[in-house]
CSV table of C-alpha atoms in Angstrom, one decimal:
chain,number,residue,atom,x,y,z
P,6,MET,CA,11.4,-10.3,12.3
P,7,ASN,CA,13.8,-7.4,12.0
P,8,ALA,CA,13.6,-4.5,9.6
P,9,SER,CA,16.7,-5.4,7.5
P,10,PRO,CA,16.2,-5.4,3.7
P,11,PRO,CA,15.5,-8.7,1.9
P,12,THR,CA,18.2,-10.8,0.3
P,13,ASN,CA,19.7,-9.3,-2.8
P,14,THR,CA,18.3,-5.9,-2.1
P,15,PRO,CA,20.9,-3.1,-1.3
P,16,PRO,CA,20.8,-1.7,2.3
P,17,VAL,CA,17.9,0.8,2.7
P,18,SER,CA,19.8,3.7,4.2
P,19,SER,CA,20.5,6.4,1.6
P,20,ARG,CA,17.9,8.8,3.0
P,21,GLU,CA,19.6,12.0,1.8
P,22,ALA,CA,19.9,10.8,-1.8
P,23,CYS,CA,16.4,9.4,-1.9
P,24,GLY,CA,14.7,12.2,0.0
P,25,SER,CA,12.9,11.2,3.2
P,26,PRO,CA,9.6,12.7,4.3
P,27,THR,CA,9.1,14.0,7.8
P,28,ARG,CA,6.2,13.7,10.2
P,29,ALA,CA,5.7,17.4,11.1
P,30,ASP,CA,1.9,17.6,11.2
P,31,SER,CA,-0.1,16.1,14.2
P,32,ALA,CA,-3.4,15.9,12.3
P,33,ASP,CA,-4.8,12.5,11.4
P,34,ALA,CA,-3.4,11.0,8.3
P,35,ILE,CA,-6.9,9.7,7.3
P,36,ALA,CA,-10.4,10.6,8.7
P,37,LEU,CA,-13.5,9.1,7.1
P,38,ARG,CA,-17.1,9.9,8.2
P,39,GLU,CA,-20.2,8.3,6.8
P,40,LEU,CA,-18.4,7.3,3.6
P,41,THR,CA,-20.6,5.4,1.2
P,42,VAL,CA,-20.2,4.2,-2.3
P,43,HIS,CA,-23.4,3.2,-4.2
P,44,VAL,CA,-23.7,1.7,-7.7
P,45,GLY,CA,-27.4,1.7,-8.5
P,46,ARG,CA,-29.2,0.2,-5.5
P,47,ARG,CA,-26.1,-1.7,-4.4
P,48,THR,CA,-24.0,-0.4,-1.6
P,49,LEU,CA,-20.3,-1.3,-2.2
P,50,LEU,CA,-19.0,0.4,0.8
P,51,HIS,CA,-20.2,2.1,4.0
P,52,ILE,CA,-17.7,3.3,6.6
P,53,ALA,CA,-19.4,5.1,9.5
P,54,ASP,CA,-16.2,6.3,11.2
P,55,LEU,CA,-12.5,5.5,10.6
P,56,THR,CA,-9.4,7.5,11.5
P,57,LEU,CA,-5.7,6.7,11.2
P,58,GLY,CA,-3.1,8.6,13.0
P,59,ARG,CA,0.1,9.7,11.4
P,60,GLY,CA,2.9,7.2,11.7
P,61,GLU,CA,0.5,4.2,12.1
P,62,PHE,CA,0.6,1.1,10.0
P,63,LEU,CA,-2.9,-0.1,9.1
P,64,GLY,CA,-3.7,-3.5,7.5
P,65,ILE,CA,-7.1,-3.7,5.7
P,66,LEU,CA,-8.1,-7.3,5.4
P,67,GLY,CA,-11.1,-9.0,3.8
P,68,PRO,CA,-12.2,-11.5,1.1
P,69,ASN,CA,-12.5,-10.5,-2.5
P,70,GLY,CA,-15.3,-8.1,-3.1
P,71,ALA,CA,-15.2,-6.8,0.5
P,72,GLY,CA,-14.7,-3.2,-0.6
P,73,LYS,CA,-10.9,-2.9,0.2
P,74,SER,CA,-9.8,-1.4,-3.2
P,75,THR,CA,-12.9,0.7,-3.4
P,76,LEU,CA,-11.9,2.2,0.0
P,77,LEU,CA,-8.4,3.2,-1.2
P,78,ARG,CA,-9.8,4.7,-4.5
P,79,ALA,CA,-12.3,6.7,-2.5
P,80,CYS,CA,-9.5,8.1,-0.2
P,81,LEU,CA,-7.7,9.3,-3.3
P,82,GLY,CA,-10.8,10.9,-4.9
P,83,MET,CA,-10.7,8.3,-7.7
P,84,GLN,CA,-13.9,6.4,-6.9
P,85,ARG,CA,-17.1,7.4,-8.6
P,86,HIS,CA,-20.3,7.6,-6.6
P,87,ALA,CA,-18.5,8.2,-3.4
P,88,GLN,CA,-20.3,10.3,-0.8
P,89,GLY,CA,-19.4,11.4,2.7
P,90,HIS,CA,-16.5,13.2,4.4
P,91,ILE,CA,-12.9,12.2,3.5
P,92,THR,CA,-9.9,14.0,4.9
P,93,MET,CA,-6.4,13.0,4.0
P,94,LEU,CA,-3.4,14.6,5.7
P,95,GLY,CA,-5.6,17.3,7.0
P,96,HIS,CA,-7.2,18.2,3.7
P,97,PRO,CA,-10.7,17.3,2.4
P,98,VAL,CA,-10.9,15.0,-0.6
P,99,ARG,CA,-13.4,15.8,-3.4
P,100,ARG,CA,-13.3,14.5,-6.9
P,101,ASP,CA,-13.9,18.0,-8.2
P,102,GLY,CA,-11.0,19.4,-6.1
P,103,GLY,CA,-8.9,20.2,-9.1
P,104,GLY,CA,-5.5,21.5,-8.3
P,105,ARG,CA,-5.9,21.0,-4.6
P,106,LEU,CA,-6.6,17.3,-5.1
P,107,THR,CA,-3.6,17.1,-7.4
P,108,ALA,CA,-1.4,18.7,-4.8
P,109,LEU,CA,-2.7,16.4,-2.1
P,110,ARG,CA,-2.0,13.3,-4.2
P,111,ARG,CA,1.6,14.3,-4.6
P,112,GLN,CA,2.0,13.6,-0.8
P,113,ILE,CA,0.5,10.2,-1.2
P,114,GLY,CA,2.3,7.2,-2.7
P,115,TYR,CA,-0.2,4.8,-4.3
P,116,ILE,CA,0.7,1.3,-5.4
P,117,PRO,CA,-2.3,-0.2,-7.2
P,118,GLN,CA,-2.9,-3.8,-8.0
P,119,LEU,CA,-0.7,-5.0,-10.8
P,120,LEU,CA,-3.3,-6.0,-13.4
P,121,PRO,CA,-2.2,-7.8,-16.6
P,122,GLU,CA,-2.7,-4.6,-18.7
P,123,ARG,CA,-0.5,-2.6,-16.4
P,124,SER,CA,2.3,-5.3,-16.5
P,125,GLU,CA,2.6,-4.7,-20.2
P,126,MET,CA,3.4,-1.0,-20.1
P,127,PRO,CA,5.7,-0.1,-23.1
P,128,LEU,CA,8.2,1.7,-20.9
P,129,THR,CA,11.5,0.9,-19.3
P,130,VAL,CA,11.9,0.3,-15.6
P,131,ARG,CA,13.6,3.8,-15.3
P,132,GLU,CA,10.8,5.4,-17.2
P,133,VAL,CA,8.1,3.9,-15.0
P,134,VAL,CA,9.9,5.1,-11.9
P,135,ALA,CA,10.3,8.5,-13.4
P,136,ILE,CA,6.5,8.8,-13.7
P,137,GLY,CA,6.3,9.3,-10.0
P,138,ARG,CA,8.7,12.2,-10.1
P,139,THR,CA,6.9,13.8,-13.0
P,140,GLY,CA,3.9,14.2,-10.8
P,141,ILE,CA,6.1,16.2,-8.4
P,142,ALA,CA,7.9,18.3,-11.0
P,143,GLY,CA,4.8,18.9,-13.1
P,144,LEU,CA,3.9,17.8,-16.6
P,145,LEU,CA,5.1,21.0,-18.2
P,146,ARG,CA,8.6,21.0,-16.7
P,147,PRO,CA,11.2,18.5,-17.8
P,148,LEU,CA,12.9,16.4,-15.2
P,149,ARG,CA,16.2,17.9,-14.0
P,150,THR,CA,19.4,16.4,-12.7
P,151,PRO,CA,18.2,16.5,-9.0
P,152,ASP,CA,15.0,14.6,-10.1
P,153,TRP,CA,17.0,12.0,-11.9
P,154,ASP,CA,19.3,11.6,-9.0
P,155,ILE,CA,16.3,10.8,-6.8
P,156,ILE,CA,14.9,8.4,-9.4
P,157,ASP,CA,18.2,6.6,-9.8
P,158,ALA,CA,18.8,6.4,-6.0
P,159,TRP,CA,15.5,4.7,-5.6
P,160,ILE,CA,16.1,2.3,-8.5
P,161,GLU,CA,19.4,1.4,-6.8
P,162,ARG,CA,17.7,1.1,-3.4
P,163,MET,CA,15.3,-1.4,-4.8
P,164,GLY,CA,18.1,-3.4,-6.4
P,165,LEU,CA,16.9,-2.6,-9.9
P,166,THR,CA,19.9,-0.8,-11.4
P,167,PRO,CA,20.8,-3.7,-13.7
P,168,LEU,CA,17.2,-3.7,-15.0
P,169,ALA,CA,16.8,0.0,-15.4
P,170,GLY,CA,16.9,-0.1,-19.2
P,171,ARG,CA,14.8,-3.2,-19.5
P,172,GLY,CA,11.2,-3.1,-20.6
P,173,PHE,CA,8.7,-3.1,-17.6
P,174,GLY,CA,6.8,-6.0,-19.3
P,175,ASP,CA,10.0,-8.0,-19.6
P,176,ILE,CA,10.9,-8.3,-15.9
P,177,SER,CA,9.4,-10.6,-13.3
P,178,GLY,CA,6.3,-9.9,-11.3
P,179,GLY,CA,8.3,-9.3,-8.2
P,180,GLU,CA,10.6,-6.9,-10.0
P,181,GLN,CA,7.6,-5.1,-11.3
P,182,ARG,CA,6.3,-4.7,-7.7
P,183,LYS,CA,9.7,-3.2,-6.7
P,184,THR,CA,9.5,-0.8,-9.6
P,185,LEU,CA,6.1,0.4,-8.6
P,186,ILE,CA,7.3,0.9,-5.0
P,187,ALA,CA,10.2,3.0,-6.3
P,188,ARG,CA,7.8,5.0,-8.5
P,189,ALA,CA,5.7,5.8,-5.4
P,190,MET,CA,8.7,6.6,-3.2
P,191,VAL,CA,10.3,9.1,-5.6
P,192,GLN,CA,7.4,11.4,-4.7
P,193,ARG,CA,8.7,11.6,-1.1
P,194,PRO,CA,5.3,10.6,0.2
P,195,LYS,CA,4.0,11.1,3.7
P,196,LEU,CA,1.4,8.4,3.3
P,197,LEU,CA,1.8,5.1,1.4
P,198,LEU,CA,-1.2,3.2,0.1
P,199,LEU,CA,-0.7,-0.4,-1.1
P,200,ASP,CA,-3.3,-2.5,-2.8
P,201,GLU,CA,-2.5,-6.2,-2.8
P,202,PRO,CA,1.2,-5.6,-3.3
P,203,SER,CA,2.1,-9.3,-3.3
P,204,ALA,CA,-0.8,-10.7,-5.3
P,205,ASN,CA,0.2,-13.6,-7.6
P,206,LEU,CA,3.7,-13.7,-6.3
P,207,ASP,CA,5.5,-16.9,-5.2
P,208,LEU,CA,6.4,-17.3,-1.5
P,209,GLY,CA,9.9,-16.0,-1.9
P,210,TRP,CA,8.9,-12.8,-3.7
P,211,ARG,CA,6.0,-12.3,-1.3
P,212,GLU,CA,8.4,-12.3,1.7
P,213,ARG,CA,10.8,-9.9,-0.1
P,214,ILE,CA,8.0,-7.5,-0.7
P,215,VAL,CA,6.8,-7.8,2.9
P,216,GLU,CA,10.4,-7.1,4.1
P,217,ILE,CA,10.7,-4.0,1.8
P,218,ILE,CA,7.4,-2.6,3.1
P,219,HIS,CA,8.5,-3.2,6.7
P,220,THR,CA,11.8,-1.5,6.1
P,221,LEU,CA,10.3,1.5,4.4
P,222,TYR,CA,7.8,2.0,7.2
P,223,GLU,CA,10.5,1.8,9.9
P,224,GLU,CA,13.2,3.9,8.1
P,225,GLU,CA,11.2,6.4,6.1
P,226,ARG,CA,8.8,7.3,8.9
P,227,LEU,CA,5.7,6.8,6.8
P,228,THR,CA,2.1,6.3,7.5
P,229,VAL,CA,1.1,3.0,5.7
P,230,VAL,CA,-2.2,1.4,4.6
P,231,LEU,CA,-1.8,-2.1,3.2
P,232,VAL,CA,-4.8,-3.8,1.6
P,233,CYS,CA,-4.6,-7.6,1.4
P,234,HIS,CA,-6.7,-10.8,1.7
P,235,GLU,CA,-3.9,-12.9,3.0
P,236,LEU,CA,-2.8,-12.6,6.6
P,237,GLU,CA,0.8,-13.6,5.7
P,238,VAL,CA,1.3,-10.3,3.9
P,239,LEU,CA,1.0,-8.3,7.1
P,240,PRO,CA,4.5,-7.4,8.4
P,241,ALA,CA,5.3,-7.4,12.1
P,242,CYS,CA,5.2,-3.6,12.2
P,243,CYS,CA,1.5,-3.7,11.4
P,244,ARG,CA,-0.2,-3.4,14.8
P,245,ARG,CA,-3.7,-2.5,13.7
P,246,VAL,CA,-6.0,-4.4,11.4
P,247,VAL,CA,-9.4,-3.4,10.0
P,248,VAL,CA,-11.5,-6.3,8.7
P,249,LEU,CA,-14.0,-5.5,5.9
P,250,ASP,CA,-16.8,-7.8,4.8
P,251,GLN,CA,-19.5,-6.8,2.4
P,252,GLY,CA,-18.3,-3.2,2.4
P,253,ARG,CA,-18.5,-2.7,6.2
P,254,ILE,CA,-16.0,-2.8,9.0
P,255,VAL,CA,-16.6,-5.9,11.1
P,256,ALA,CA,-13.5,-5.6,13.3
P,257,ASP,CA,-10.8,-3.1,14.1
P,258,GLY,CA,-7.9,-3.5,16.5
P,259,PRO,CA,-4.6,-5.3,17.2
P,260,PRO,CA,-4.0,-8.3,14.9
P,261,GLU,CA,-4.0,-10.9,17.7
P,262,GLY,CA,-7.4,-9.8,18.9
P,263,VAL,CA,-9.0,-9.2,15.5
P,264,LEU,CA,-7.6,-12.2,13.6
P,265,THR,CA,-9.4,-15.0,15.5
P,266,ASP,CA,-10.2,-18.5,14.3
P,267,GLU,CA,-13.9,-17.7,14.4
P,268,ARG,CA,-13.6,-14.5,12.4
P,269,ILE,CA,-11.3,-16.0,9.7
P,270,ALA,CA,-13.5,-19.0,9.4
P,271,GLY,CA,-16.5,-16.7,8.9
P,272,LEU,CA,-14.7,-14.8,6.2
P,273,TYR,CA,-13.0,-17.6,4.3
P,274,GLY,CA,-14.7,-20.8,5.3
P,275,ALA,CA,-14.6,-23.4,8.1
P,276,GLY,CA,-11.7,-25.7,8.9
P,277,LEU,CA,-9.1,-22.9,9.2
P,278,THR,CA,-7.1,-21.7,12.2
P,279,VAL,CA,-4.8,-18.7,12.7
P,280,LEU,CA,-1.2,-18.9,13.9
P,281,HIS,CA,0.5,-15.9,15.5
P,282,GLN,CA,4.2,-15.8,15.9
P,283,ALA,CA,6.7,-12.9,16.4
P,284,GLY,CA,4.2,-10.4,15.0
P,285,ARG,CA,3.4,-12.4,11.9
P,286,HIS,CA,0.2,-14.3,11.1
P,287,ALA,CA,-0.8,-17.2,9.0
P,288,VAL,CA,-3.9,-19.3,8.2
P,289,VAL,CA,-3.6,-23.0,7.9
P,290,PRO,CA,-6.1,-25.9,7.8
P,291,VAL,CA,-7.0,-27.1,11.3
P,292,GLY,CA,-5.4,-30.5,10.9
P,293,LEU,CA,-2.0,-29.1,10.2
P,294,THR,CA,-1.7,-27.6,13.6
P,295,HIS,CA,-1.7,-31.1,15.1
P,296,ALA,CA,0.6,-32.7,12.7
């Protein structure tokens, strides 16, 4: 699969207008040591050791309830009851970090799960995208012409210009995902965190979102962490997968070595097999491979 943008999406090439980040720092993008999240006596997450180098694309895979979203929130300092050592882009993450944590988050684009309540935000597409730029400019400073130029460039880049004045709740789920991607990218992030970016989308929209993520990684020189429970969401540029189960890492390595029939059957049930082709991966019932 190549890194060209999906059908009906403008070419992803306007770096100067949109503002590209650079990979100038050699420190790890993410370093976790003895990270735990407890709620009462229940351990939601325990990560003994996990590092991610700058420029890597990491897929985090696991069934529902495995701790994937909890891990992302902990990395952002958003998860209550998190303990341990978290370093993002060379800076320690603490929930009481105040201004330092705010400054760090400006370097991280975060695309959360699109829950029903978020899909009904009473804002236009352009206003939603502008939220990402407000975090850079500061709440007390109005957005200026250069900010709006970046906002509108990313709206165009995502193919959303005709929808810019539409209500966010009035556009399709796929268009909402592209809006949230644009909102994250106007920050000029060094690190992009995506939580189930294609959940509840049909096959066509899922592939468009996968292609957009692939293109952004290749052309914007990002470090990317993509959380999913479907193998099909991992783009070909994802060359490392961490598998979570019951809050713990059970596998870490190249997709072809990690995503085995035995492991996937253990996570999701027997009678499944994994297909690998051209860097992409899919799970199908065993019988279909012999049809």
